[in-house]
Every structure is written in structure tokens, then in C-alpha cells.
PDB file of C-alpha atoms in Angstrom:
ATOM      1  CA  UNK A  13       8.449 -14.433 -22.603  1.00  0.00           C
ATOM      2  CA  UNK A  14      10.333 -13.391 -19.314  1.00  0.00           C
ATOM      3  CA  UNK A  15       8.177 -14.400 -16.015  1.00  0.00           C
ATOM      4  CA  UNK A  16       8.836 -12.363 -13.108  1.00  0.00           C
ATOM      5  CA  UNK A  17      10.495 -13.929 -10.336  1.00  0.00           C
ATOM      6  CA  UNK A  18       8.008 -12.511  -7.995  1.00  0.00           C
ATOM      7  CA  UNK A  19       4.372  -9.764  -8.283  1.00  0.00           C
ATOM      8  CA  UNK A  20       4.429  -7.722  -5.150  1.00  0.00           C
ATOM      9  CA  UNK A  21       1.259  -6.457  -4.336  1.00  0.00           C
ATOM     10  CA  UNK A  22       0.313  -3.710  -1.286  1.00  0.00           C
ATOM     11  CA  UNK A  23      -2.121  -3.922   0.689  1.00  0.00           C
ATOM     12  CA  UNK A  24      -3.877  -0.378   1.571  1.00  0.00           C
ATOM     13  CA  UNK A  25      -5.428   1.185  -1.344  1.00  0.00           C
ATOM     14  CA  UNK A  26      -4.418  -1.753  -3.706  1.00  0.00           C
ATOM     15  CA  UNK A  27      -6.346  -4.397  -2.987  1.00  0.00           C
ATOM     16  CA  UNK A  28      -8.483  -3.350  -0.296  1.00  0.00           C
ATOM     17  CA  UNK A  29     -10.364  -0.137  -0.267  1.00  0.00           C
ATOM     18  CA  UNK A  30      -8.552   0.823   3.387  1.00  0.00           C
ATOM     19  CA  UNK A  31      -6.956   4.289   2.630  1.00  0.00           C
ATOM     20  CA  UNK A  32     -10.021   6.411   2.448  1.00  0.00           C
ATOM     21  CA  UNK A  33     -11.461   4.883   5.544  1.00  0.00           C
ATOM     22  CA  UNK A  34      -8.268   5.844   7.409  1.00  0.00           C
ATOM     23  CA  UNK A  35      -7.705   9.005   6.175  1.00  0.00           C
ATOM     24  CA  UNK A  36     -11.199   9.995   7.383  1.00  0.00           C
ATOM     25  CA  UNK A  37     -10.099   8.373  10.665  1.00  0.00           C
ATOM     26  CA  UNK A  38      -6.931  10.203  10.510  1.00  0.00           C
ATOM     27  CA  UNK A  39      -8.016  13.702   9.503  1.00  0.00           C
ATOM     28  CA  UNK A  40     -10.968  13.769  12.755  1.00  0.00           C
ATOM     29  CA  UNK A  41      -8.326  13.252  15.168  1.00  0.00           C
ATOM     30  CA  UNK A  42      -5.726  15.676  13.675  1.00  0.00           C
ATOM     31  CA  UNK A  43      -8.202  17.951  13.321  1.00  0.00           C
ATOM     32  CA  UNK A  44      -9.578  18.103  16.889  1.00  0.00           C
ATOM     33  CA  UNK A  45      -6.206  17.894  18.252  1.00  0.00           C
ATOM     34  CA  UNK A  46      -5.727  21.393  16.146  1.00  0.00           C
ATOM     35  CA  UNK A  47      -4.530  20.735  13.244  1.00  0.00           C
ATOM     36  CA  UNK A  48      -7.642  20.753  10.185  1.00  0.00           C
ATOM     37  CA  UNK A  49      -6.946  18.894   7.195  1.00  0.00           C
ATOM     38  CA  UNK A  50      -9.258  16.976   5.072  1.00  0.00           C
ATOM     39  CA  UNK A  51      -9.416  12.776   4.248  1.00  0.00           C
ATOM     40  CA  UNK A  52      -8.273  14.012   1.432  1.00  0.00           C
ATOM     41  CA  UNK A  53      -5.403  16.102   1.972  1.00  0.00           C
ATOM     42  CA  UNK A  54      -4.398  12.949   4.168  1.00  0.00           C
ATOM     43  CA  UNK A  55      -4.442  10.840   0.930  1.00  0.00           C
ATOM     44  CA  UNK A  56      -3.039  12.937  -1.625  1.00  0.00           C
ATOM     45  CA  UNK A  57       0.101  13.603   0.688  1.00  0.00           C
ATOM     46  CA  UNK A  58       0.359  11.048   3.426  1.00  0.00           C
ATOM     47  CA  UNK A  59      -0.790   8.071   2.113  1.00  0.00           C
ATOM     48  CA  UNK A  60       1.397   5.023   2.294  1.00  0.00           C
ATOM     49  CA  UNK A  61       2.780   6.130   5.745  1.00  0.00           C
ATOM     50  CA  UNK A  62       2.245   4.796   9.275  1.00  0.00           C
ATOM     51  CA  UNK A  63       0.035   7.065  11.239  1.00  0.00           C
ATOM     52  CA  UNK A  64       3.184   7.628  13.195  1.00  0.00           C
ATOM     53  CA  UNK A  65       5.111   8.969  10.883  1.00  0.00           C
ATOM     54  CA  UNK A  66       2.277  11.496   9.518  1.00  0.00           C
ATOM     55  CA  UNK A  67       2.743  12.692  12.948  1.00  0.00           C
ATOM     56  CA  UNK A  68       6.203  13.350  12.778  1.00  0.00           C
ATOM     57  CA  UNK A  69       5.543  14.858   9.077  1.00  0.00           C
ATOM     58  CA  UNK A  70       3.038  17.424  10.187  1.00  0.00           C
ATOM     59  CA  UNK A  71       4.697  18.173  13.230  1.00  0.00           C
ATOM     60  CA  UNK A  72       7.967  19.430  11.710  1.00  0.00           C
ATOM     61  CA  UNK A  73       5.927  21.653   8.896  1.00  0.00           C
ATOM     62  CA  UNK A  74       3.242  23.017  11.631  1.00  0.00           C
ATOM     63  CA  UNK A  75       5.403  22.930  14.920  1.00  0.00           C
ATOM     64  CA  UNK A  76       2.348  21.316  16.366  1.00  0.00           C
ATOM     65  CA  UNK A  77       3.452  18.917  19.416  1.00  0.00           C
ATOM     66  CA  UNK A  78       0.808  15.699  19.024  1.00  0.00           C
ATOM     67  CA  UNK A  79      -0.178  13.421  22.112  1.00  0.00           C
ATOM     68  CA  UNK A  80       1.295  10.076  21.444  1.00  0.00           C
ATOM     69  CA  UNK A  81      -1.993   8.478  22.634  1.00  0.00           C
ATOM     70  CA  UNK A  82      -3.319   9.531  19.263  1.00  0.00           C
ATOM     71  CA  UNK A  83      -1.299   6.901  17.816  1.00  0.00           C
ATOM     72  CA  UNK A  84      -2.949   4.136  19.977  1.00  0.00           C
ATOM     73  CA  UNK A  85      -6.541   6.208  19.218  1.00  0.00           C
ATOM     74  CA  UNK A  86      -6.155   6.069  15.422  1.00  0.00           C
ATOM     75  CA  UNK A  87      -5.231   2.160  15.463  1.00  0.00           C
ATOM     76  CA  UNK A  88      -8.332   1.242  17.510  1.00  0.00           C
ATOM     77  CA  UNK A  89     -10.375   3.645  15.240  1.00  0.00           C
ATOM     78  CA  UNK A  90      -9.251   2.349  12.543  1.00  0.00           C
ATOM     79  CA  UNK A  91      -9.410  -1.129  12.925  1.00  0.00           C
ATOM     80  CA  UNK A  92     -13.061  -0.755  14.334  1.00  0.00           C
ATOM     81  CA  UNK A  93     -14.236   0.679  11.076  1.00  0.00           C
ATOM     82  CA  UNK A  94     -12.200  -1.555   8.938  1.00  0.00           C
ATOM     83  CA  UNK A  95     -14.021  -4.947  10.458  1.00  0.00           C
ATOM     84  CA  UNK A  96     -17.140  -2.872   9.591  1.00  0.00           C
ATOM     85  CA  UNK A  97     -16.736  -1.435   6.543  1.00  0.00           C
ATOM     86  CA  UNK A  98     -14.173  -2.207   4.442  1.00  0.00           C
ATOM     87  CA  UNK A  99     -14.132  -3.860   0.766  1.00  0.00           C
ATOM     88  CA  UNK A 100     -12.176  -5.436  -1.871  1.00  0.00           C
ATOM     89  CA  UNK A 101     -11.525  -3.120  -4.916  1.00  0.00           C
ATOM     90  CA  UNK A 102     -13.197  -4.071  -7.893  1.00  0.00           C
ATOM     91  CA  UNK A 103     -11.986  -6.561 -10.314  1.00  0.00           C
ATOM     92  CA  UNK A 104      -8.949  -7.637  -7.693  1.00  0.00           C
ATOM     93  CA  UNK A 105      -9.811 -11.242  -7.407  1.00  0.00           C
ATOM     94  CA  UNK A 106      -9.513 -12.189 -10.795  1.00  0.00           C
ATOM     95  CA  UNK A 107      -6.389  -9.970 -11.356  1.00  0.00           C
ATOM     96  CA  UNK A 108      -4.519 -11.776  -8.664  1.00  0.00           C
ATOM     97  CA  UNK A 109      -5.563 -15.107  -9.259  1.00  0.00           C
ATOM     98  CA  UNK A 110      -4.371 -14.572 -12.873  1.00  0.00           C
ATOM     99  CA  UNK A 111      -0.998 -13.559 -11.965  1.00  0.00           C
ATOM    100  CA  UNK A 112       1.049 -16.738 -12.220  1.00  0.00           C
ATOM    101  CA  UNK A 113       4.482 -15.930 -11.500  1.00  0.00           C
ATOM    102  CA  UNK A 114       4.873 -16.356  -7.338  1.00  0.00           C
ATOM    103  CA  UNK A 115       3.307 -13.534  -5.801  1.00  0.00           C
ATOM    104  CA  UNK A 116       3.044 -12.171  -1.912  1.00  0.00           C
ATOM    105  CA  UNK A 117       1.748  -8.415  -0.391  1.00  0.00           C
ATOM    106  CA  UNK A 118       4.302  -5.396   1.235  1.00  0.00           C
ATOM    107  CA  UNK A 119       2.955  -3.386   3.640  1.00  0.00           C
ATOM    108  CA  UNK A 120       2.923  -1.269   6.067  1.00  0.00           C
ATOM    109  CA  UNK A 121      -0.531  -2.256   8.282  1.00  0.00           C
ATOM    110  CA  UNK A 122       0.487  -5.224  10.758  1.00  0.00           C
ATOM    111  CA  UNK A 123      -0.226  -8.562  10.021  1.00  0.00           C
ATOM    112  CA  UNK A 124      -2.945  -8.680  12.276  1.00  0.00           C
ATOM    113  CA  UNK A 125      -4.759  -5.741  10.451  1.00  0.00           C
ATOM    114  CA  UNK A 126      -3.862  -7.031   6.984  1.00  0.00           C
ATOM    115  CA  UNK A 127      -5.082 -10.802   7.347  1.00  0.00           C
ATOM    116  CA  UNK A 128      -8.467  -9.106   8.910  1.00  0.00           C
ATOM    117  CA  UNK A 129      -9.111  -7.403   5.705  1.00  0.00           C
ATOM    118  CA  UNK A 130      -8.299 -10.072   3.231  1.00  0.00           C
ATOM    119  CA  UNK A 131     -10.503 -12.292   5.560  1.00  0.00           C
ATOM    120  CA  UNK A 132     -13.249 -10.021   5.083  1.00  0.00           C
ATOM    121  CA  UNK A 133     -12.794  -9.683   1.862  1.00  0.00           C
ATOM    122  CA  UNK A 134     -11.896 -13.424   0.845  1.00  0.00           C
ATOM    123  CA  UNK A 135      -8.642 -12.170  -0.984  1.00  0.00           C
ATOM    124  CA  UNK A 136      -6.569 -14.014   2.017  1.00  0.00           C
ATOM    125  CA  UNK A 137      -6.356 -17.450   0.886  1.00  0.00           C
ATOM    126  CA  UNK A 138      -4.628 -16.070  -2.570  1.00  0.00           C
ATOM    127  CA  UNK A 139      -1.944 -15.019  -0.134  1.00  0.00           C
ATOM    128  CA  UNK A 140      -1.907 -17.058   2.545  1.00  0.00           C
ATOM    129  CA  UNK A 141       1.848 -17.459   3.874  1.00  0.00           C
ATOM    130  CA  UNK A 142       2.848 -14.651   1.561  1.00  0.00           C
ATOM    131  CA  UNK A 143       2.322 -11.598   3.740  1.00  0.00           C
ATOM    132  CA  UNK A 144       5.027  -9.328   4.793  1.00  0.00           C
ATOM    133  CA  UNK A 145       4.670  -6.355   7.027  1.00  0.00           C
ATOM    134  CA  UNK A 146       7.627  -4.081   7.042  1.00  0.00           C
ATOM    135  CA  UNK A 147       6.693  -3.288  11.424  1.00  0.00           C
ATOM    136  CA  UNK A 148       7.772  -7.086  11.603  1.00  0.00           C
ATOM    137  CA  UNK A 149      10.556  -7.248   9.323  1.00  0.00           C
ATOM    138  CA  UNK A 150      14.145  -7.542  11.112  1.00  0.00           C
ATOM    139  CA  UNK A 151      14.240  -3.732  11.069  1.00  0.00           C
ATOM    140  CA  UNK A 152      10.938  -2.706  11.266  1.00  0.00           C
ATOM    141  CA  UNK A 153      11.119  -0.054   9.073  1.00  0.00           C
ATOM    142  CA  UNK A 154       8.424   1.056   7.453  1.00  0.00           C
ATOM    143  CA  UNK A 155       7.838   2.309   3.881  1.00  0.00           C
ATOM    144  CA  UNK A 156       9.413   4.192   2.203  1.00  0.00           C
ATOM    145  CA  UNK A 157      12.312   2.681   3.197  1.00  0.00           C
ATOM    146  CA  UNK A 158      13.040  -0.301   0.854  1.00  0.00           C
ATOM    147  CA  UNK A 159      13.491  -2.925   3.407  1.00  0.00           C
ATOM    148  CA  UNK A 160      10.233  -5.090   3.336  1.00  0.00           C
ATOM    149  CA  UNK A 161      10.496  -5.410  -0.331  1.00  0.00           C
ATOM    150  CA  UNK A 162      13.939  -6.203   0.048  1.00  0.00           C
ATOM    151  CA  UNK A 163      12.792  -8.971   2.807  1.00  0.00           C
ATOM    152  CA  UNK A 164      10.145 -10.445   0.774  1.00  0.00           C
ATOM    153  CA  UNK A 165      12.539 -11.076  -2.121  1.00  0.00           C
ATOM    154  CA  UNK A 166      15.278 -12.565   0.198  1.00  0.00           C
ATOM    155  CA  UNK A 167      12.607 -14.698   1.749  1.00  0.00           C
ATOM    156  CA  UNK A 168      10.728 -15.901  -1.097  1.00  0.00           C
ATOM    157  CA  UNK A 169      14.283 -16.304  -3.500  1.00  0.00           C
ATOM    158  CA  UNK A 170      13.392 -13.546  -5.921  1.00  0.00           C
ATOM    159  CA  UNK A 171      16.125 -11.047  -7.803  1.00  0.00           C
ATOM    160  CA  UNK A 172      14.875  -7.595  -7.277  1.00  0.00           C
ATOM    161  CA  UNK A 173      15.323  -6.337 -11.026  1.00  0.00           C
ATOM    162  CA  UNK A 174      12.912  -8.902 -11.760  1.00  0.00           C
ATOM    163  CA  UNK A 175      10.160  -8.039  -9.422  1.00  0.00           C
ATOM    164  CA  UNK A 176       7.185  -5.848  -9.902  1.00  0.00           C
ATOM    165  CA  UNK A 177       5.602  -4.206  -7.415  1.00  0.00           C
ATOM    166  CA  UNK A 178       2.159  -2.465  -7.623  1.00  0.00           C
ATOM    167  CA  UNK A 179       1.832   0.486  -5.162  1.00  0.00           C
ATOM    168  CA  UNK A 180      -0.802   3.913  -4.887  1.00  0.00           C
ATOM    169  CA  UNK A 181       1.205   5.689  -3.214  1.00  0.00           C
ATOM    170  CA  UNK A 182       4.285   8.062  -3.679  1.00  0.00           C
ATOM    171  CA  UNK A 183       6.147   6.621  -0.564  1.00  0.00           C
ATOM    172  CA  UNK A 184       5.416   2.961  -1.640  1.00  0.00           C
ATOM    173  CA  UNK A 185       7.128   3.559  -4.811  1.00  0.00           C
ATOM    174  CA  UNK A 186      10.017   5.447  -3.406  1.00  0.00           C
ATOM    175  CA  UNK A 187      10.860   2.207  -1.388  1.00  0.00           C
ATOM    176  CA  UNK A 188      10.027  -0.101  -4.315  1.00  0.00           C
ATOM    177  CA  UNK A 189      12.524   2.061  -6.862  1.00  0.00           C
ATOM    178  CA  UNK A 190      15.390   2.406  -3.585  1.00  0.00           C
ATOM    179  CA  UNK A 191      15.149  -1.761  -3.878  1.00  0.00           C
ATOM    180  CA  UNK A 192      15.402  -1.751  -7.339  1.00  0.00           C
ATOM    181  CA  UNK A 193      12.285  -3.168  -8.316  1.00  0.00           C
ATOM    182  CA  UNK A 194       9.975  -1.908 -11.035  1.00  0.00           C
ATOM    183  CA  UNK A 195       6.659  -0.606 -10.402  1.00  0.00           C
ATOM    184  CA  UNK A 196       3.121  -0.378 -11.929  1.00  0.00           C
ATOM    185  CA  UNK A 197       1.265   2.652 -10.171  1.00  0.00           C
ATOM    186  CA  UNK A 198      -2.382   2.105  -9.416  1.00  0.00           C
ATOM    187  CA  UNK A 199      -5.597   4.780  -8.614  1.00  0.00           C
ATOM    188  CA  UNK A 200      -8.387   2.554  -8.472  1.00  0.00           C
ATOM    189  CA  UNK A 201      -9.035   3.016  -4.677  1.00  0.00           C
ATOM    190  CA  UNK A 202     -11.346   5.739  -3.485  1.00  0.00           C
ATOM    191  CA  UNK A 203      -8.939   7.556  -2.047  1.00  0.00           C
ATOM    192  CA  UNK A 204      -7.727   8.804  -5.804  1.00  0.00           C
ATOM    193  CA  UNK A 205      -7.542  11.919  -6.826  1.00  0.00           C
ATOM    194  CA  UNK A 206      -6.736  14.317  -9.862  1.00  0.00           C
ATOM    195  CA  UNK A 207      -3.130  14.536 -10.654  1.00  0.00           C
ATOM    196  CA  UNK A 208      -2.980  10.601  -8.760  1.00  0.00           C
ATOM    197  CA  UNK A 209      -1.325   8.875 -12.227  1.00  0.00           C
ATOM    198  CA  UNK A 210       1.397  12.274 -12.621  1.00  0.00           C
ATOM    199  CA  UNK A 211       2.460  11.739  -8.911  1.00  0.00           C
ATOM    200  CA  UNK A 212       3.075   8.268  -9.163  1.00  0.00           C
ATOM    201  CA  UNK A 213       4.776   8.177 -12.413  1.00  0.00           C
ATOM    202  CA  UNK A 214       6.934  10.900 -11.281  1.00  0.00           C
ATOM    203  CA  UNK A 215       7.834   8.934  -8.125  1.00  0.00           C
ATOM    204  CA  UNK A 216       9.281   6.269 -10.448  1.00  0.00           C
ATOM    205  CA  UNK A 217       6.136   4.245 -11.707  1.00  0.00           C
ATOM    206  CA  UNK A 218       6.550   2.897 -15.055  1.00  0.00           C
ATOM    207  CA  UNK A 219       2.933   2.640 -15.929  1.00  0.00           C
ATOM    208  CA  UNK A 220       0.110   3.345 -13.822  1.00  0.00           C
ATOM    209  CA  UNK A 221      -3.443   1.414 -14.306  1.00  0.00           C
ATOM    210  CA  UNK A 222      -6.392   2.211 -12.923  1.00  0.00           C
ATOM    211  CA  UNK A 223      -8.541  -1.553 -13.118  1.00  0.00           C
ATOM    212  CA  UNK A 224      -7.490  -4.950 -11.879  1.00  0.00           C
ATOM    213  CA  UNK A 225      -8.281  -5.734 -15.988  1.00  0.00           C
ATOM    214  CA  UNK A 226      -5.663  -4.262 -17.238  1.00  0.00           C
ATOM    215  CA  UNK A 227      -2.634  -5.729 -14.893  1.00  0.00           C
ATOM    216  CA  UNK A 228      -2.196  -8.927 -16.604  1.00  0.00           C
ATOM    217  CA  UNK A 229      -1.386  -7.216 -20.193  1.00  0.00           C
ATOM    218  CA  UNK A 230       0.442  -4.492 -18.475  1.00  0.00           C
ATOM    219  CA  UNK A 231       2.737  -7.310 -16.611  1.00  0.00           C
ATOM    220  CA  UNK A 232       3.251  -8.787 -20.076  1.00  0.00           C
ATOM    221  CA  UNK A 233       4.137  -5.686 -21.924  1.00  0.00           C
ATOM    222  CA  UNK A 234       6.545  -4.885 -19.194  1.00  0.00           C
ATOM    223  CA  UNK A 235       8.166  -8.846 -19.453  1.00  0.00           C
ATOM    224  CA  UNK A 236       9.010  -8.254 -23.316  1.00  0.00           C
ATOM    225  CA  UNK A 237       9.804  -4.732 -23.193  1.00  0.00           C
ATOM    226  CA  UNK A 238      12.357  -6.000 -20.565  1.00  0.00           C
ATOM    227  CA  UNK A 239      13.591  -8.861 -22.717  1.00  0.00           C
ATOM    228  CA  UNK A 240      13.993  -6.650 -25.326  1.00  0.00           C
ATOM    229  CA  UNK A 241      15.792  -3.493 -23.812  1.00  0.00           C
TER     230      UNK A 241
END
């Protein structure tokens, strides 16, 4: 059977349950700086994206000029309630230390932020050297532009047609489908919601999974149905 030449995993959402705590982060600032939207409005549309560029997003569609100090706010926010409360989603430690093709994490949190979660959550030393953060890649640009997939592959000697990634969000999988990867879609993060699967499969997902269980068979199926086509 085909092995991949490289299992990209994100970060936010994917293996750490981070999305919902931000989006509630997110949403009380943008809502006391005038413009109300829910944690979960903030997940079903924005997530995936740099606080900085949901800024940019809402402030073309509302015409709503933002403080940039809300930038350096949500960061400190964030990160305060991260170190506090955040967790590893179910079932993720097995399902990565399964995987044994070479494997590393895309994201678009800072390194900083990322190794503090794993840390907490004692995923880091099933990545350790094998974390990319598209802010520190030569062009820092974030998701859902392609180009920290695109690093990581470089970097770690992997052909992009045989890498899978595994992304929640739309924008992930825009950037993992521009760098012609192929992509599992995953909802098992609190931040889910009805109509989750639909918007990632539509975004270019070839399956979408909901527990860490199911990723090694899925990889698999995907291998042969590759080998095959």
C-alpha cells in the first residue's frame, strides 16, 4: 500500500480544543468595540484566520474602523485562557502516535502559542521539531494562503500530491487544496457546528471524520484509492 510522504496535522481545533476558547475571546472584544457577534458566528465563519485578518474581514462587510490595539488585546487574552484552560481533543494521542508515515503540524498560532498547548496537553513531544507556523515562514503568510504547507513539504522532503493534511476549517483547506495536497476534514472540536462536514467537503475535503478513531482507516482508504485511481 502507498505511504504518504508526509500527515500534516493543524493545530487549532484539530488537536487541541483552542478555537472555541478564542472565539469567545474574540467575539467579547468585537462586540464591545461595536460590532455583536457570537463565539459562534466567529467559528462557523472565521475560523482558521489570524485575529488580524477577521479584522480586516468584518471591517470591509460592516465599514466598522477597529483599534489595532485589539489585536495585541486578543493575543494576551487569549493566551491567558489557553495556559488555563485548554485541552487535547479526545482520542488525539493515539491517532497521532499511530500515524507512521513522517508527520509535522501547519498553523497559523505562533510557535510560542502552539508549543504551550501541546505542552499542556503532552501532544508536544509527538511533534517535537516538526512545527511550522505560517507567521514564521519566509513569507509569513498566513492561511489560507498555501505557503506553510508548501514550506513544511520543502523542509521535511515531501511531494505535495502525496501529503494529507487534516484541517476544521474552510480557510485551512483552501490553502491545503491551492498546494495541492489532499485533505481529510475534521469536526471533533467544540467549536463544531451543524452544516460543519458540508462546508468542509465543499471547500475541497475529501472525507471528513469526526474521532481521532477513525483517521488511521480513513488514511488507508485514501492510500489505495490513490494507488488505484
Amino acid at each position: 500500500m502507498n505511504q504518504p510522504d508526509l500527515v500534516i496535522f493543524d493545530c487549532d481545533g484539530v488537536l487541541v480544543d483552542s478555537e472555541i476558547i478564542a472565539a469567545r475571546v474574540e467575539s467579547d472584544l468585537l462586540t464591545a468595540a461595536g460590532f455583536e457577534i457570537s463565539a459562534e458566528e466567529i467559528a462557523e465563519s472565521y475560523a482558521g484566520l489570524t485575529f488580524k485578518d477577521i479584522l480586516l474581514k468584518i471591517e470591509e462587510k460592516a465599514a466598522i474602523p477597529f483599534q489595532a490595539s485589539l489585536i495585541t488585546q486578543a493575543e494576551e487574552l487569549v493566551d491567558r485562557r489557553l495556559k488555563n484552560e485548554v485541552r487535547a481533543i479526545d482520542g488525539v494521542h493515539e491517532a497521532v502516535a499511530d500515524v507512521t508515515a513522517p508527520k509535522c503540524i501547519c498553523s497559523n498560532s505562533t510557535s510560542e502559542r502552539i508549543e504551550m498547548m501541546l505542552d499542556r496537553t503532552r501532544i508536544l513531544p509527538l511533534f517535537k521539531g516538526r512545527i511550522f507556523s505560517a507567521l514564521e515562514t519566509p513569507s509569513r503568510r498566513p492561511k489560507p494562503a498555501p505557503d506553510v504547507f508548501l514550506h513544511a513539504a520543502r523542509t521535511l522532503g515531501a511531494d505535495p500530491a502525496n501529503t494529507f493534511v487534516i484541517e476544521d476549517s474552510v480557510h485551512g483547506i483552501a490553502g491545503a487544496v491551492a498546494a495541492g495536497m489532499r485533505v481529510i476534514g475534521f469536526t471533533g472540536g467544540a467549536h463544531s457546528y451543524p452544516g460543519h462536514a458540508d462546508m468542509l467537503t465543499d471547500a475541497g475535503a475529501e472525507t471528513v471524520i469526526r474521532r481521532w478513531a477513525d483517521l488511521g482507516g480513513v488514511i488507508a482508504a485514501l492510500s489505495m484509492w490513490s494507488e488505484n485511481a
